Tab-separated table of C-alpha atoms in Angstrom:
chain	number	residue	atom	x	y	z
M	2	ASP	CA	103.263	147.167	149.617
M	3	SER	CA	100.529	149.365	151.049
M	4	GLY	CA	97.816	146.728	150.743
M	5	LYS	CA	99.628	144.450	153.154
M	6	LEU	CA	98.808	144.106	156.822
M	7	ILE	CA	101.669	145.167	159.067
M	8	VAL	CA	101.755	143.720	162.571
M	9	LEU	CA	103.949	145.502	165.104
M	10	TYR	CA	104.682	143.760	168.394
M	11	PHE	CA	106.095	146.115	171.024
M	12	TYR	CA	108.547	143.982	172.976
M	13	ALA	CA	110.625	144.678	176.086
M	14	ASN	CA	113.475	142.276	176.814
M	15	TRP	CA	112.697	142.388	180.565
M	16	CYS	CA	108.975	141.622	180.118
M	17	PRO	CA	107.837	138.074	181.038
M	18	ILE	CA	104.568	138.461	179.096
M	19	CYS	CA	106.524	139.445	175.969
M	20	LYS	CA	108.892	136.492	176.327
M	21	ALA	CA	105.944	134.108	176.657
M	22	GLU	CA	103.826	135.664	173.914
M	23	PHE	CA	106.288	136.456	171.116
M	24	PRO	CA	106.897	132.754	170.234
M	25	LYS	CA	103.094	132.361	169.869
M	26	MET	CA	103.093	135.195	167.352
M	27	GLN	CA	105.958	133.495	165.493
M	28	GLU	CA	104.028	130.195	165.449
M	29	ALA	CA	100.995	131.977	164.024
M	30	PHE	CA	103.111	133.611	161.308
M	31	ASN	CA	104.623	130.220	160.444
M	32	GLU	CA	101.105	128.892	159.778
M	33	LEU	CA	99.958	131.784	157.580
M	34	THR	CA	99.436	130.833	153.947
M	35	THR	CA	99.389	134.419	152.660
M	36	ASP	CA	102.159	136.855	151.810
M	37	GLN	CA	99.868	139.779	152.688
M	38	VAL	CA	101.124	140.048	156.283
M	39	ILE	CA	104.436	141.393	157.570
M	40	GLY	CA	105.368	141.228	161.245
M	41	PHE	CA	107.934	143.259	163.141
M	42	ARG	CA	109.159	143.088	166.707
M	43	VAL	CA	109.712	146.627	167.985
M	44	SER	CA	111.874	147.155	171.059
M	45	TYR	CA	109.960	149.155	173.624
M	46	ASN	CA	111.094	150.734	176.862
M	47	ASP	CA	114.206	148.596	177.284
M	48	ASN	CA	117.954	149.007	176.811
M	49	GLU	CA	117.702	148.042	173.105
M	50	THR	CA	115.093	150.660	172.156
M	51	ASP	CA	116.259	153.246	169.613
M	52	ASN	CA	114.781	156.610	168.594
M	53	LYS	CA	112.897	155.179	165.612
M	54	GLU	CA	111.220	152.621	167.873
M	55	GLU	CA	110.300	155.327	170.408
M	56	ASP	CA	108.797	157.351	167.537
M	57	LEU	CA	106.737	154.330	166.401
M	58	ALA	CA	105.374	153.846	169.916
M	59	ARG	CA	104.383	157.524	170.079
M	60	GLN	CA	102.920	157.517	166.569
M	61	TYR	CA	100.629	154.567	167.335
M	62	GLY	CA	99.788	155.513	170.922
M	63	VAL	CA	101.514	152.553	172.560
M	64	ALA	CA	101.706	152.894	176.354
M	65	TYR	CA	102.714	149.354	177.331
M	66	GLN	CA	105.008	146.633	176.108
M	67	HIS	CA	103.304	143.475	174.745
M	68	THR	CA	100.997	145.711	172.683
M	69	LYS	CA	100.065	144.654	169.160
M	70	VAL	CA	99.376	147.295	166.502
M	71	PHE	CA	97.854	146.421	163.111
M	72	ILE	CA	98.457	148.840	160.232
M	73	LYS	CA	96.864	148.685	156.805
M	74	ASN	CA	97.222	151.273	154.021
M	75	GLY	CA	99.182	153.483	156.397
M	76	GLU	CA	96.385	153.597	158.984
M	77	ARG	CA	96.289	152.002	162.420
M	78	ILE	CA	93.333	149.598	162.290
M	79	GLY	CA	93.780	148.066	165.719
M	80	LYS	CA	95.736	148.158	168.956
M	81	TRP	CA	95.607	145.529	171.692
M	82	PRO	CA	97.596	145.446	174.958
M	83	ASP	CA	96.208	142.084	176.130
M	84	GLY	CA	98.056	138.775	175.844
M	85	TRP	CA	97.233	136.594	172.831
M	86	ASP	CA	97.756	132.943	171.979
M	87	LYS	CA	98.459	131.584	168.498
M	88	ILE	CA	94.737	131.045	167.749
M	89	ARG	CA	93.921	134.667	168.586
M	90	TYR	CA	96.762	135.902	166.353
M	91	LEU	CA	95.482	133.837	163.422
M	92	SER	CA	91.903	134.948	164.059
M	93	GLU	CA	92.728	138.679	164.280
M	94	ILE	CA	95.083	138.567	161.291
M	95	ASN	CA	92.521	136.770	159.127
M	96	LYS	CA	89.817	139.247	160.188
M	97	ALA	CA	92.076	142.195	159.318
M	98	LEU	CA	92.828	140.747	155.871
M	99	GLN	CA	89.151	140.551	154.871
């Protein structure tokens, strides 16, 4: 559904930041009370990355693993390479839904 917020998390299986952060994203998603958000983990720059995932990284200008990309109505509305905790995920998601 185009009105939904799509959250892409670019994840590398060798990346310690990714391994620490991804469970925080999952915790945040578990606390969401809306069905207007869909999250995906996208393999990036590791031995599990496929062509579609490479294309996604190029399409949204991702240069580093542990980058979050928010998409709404087909448009990228945000991109963040910094590490987030659960509170920041909830805060950014709720902001993007408004």
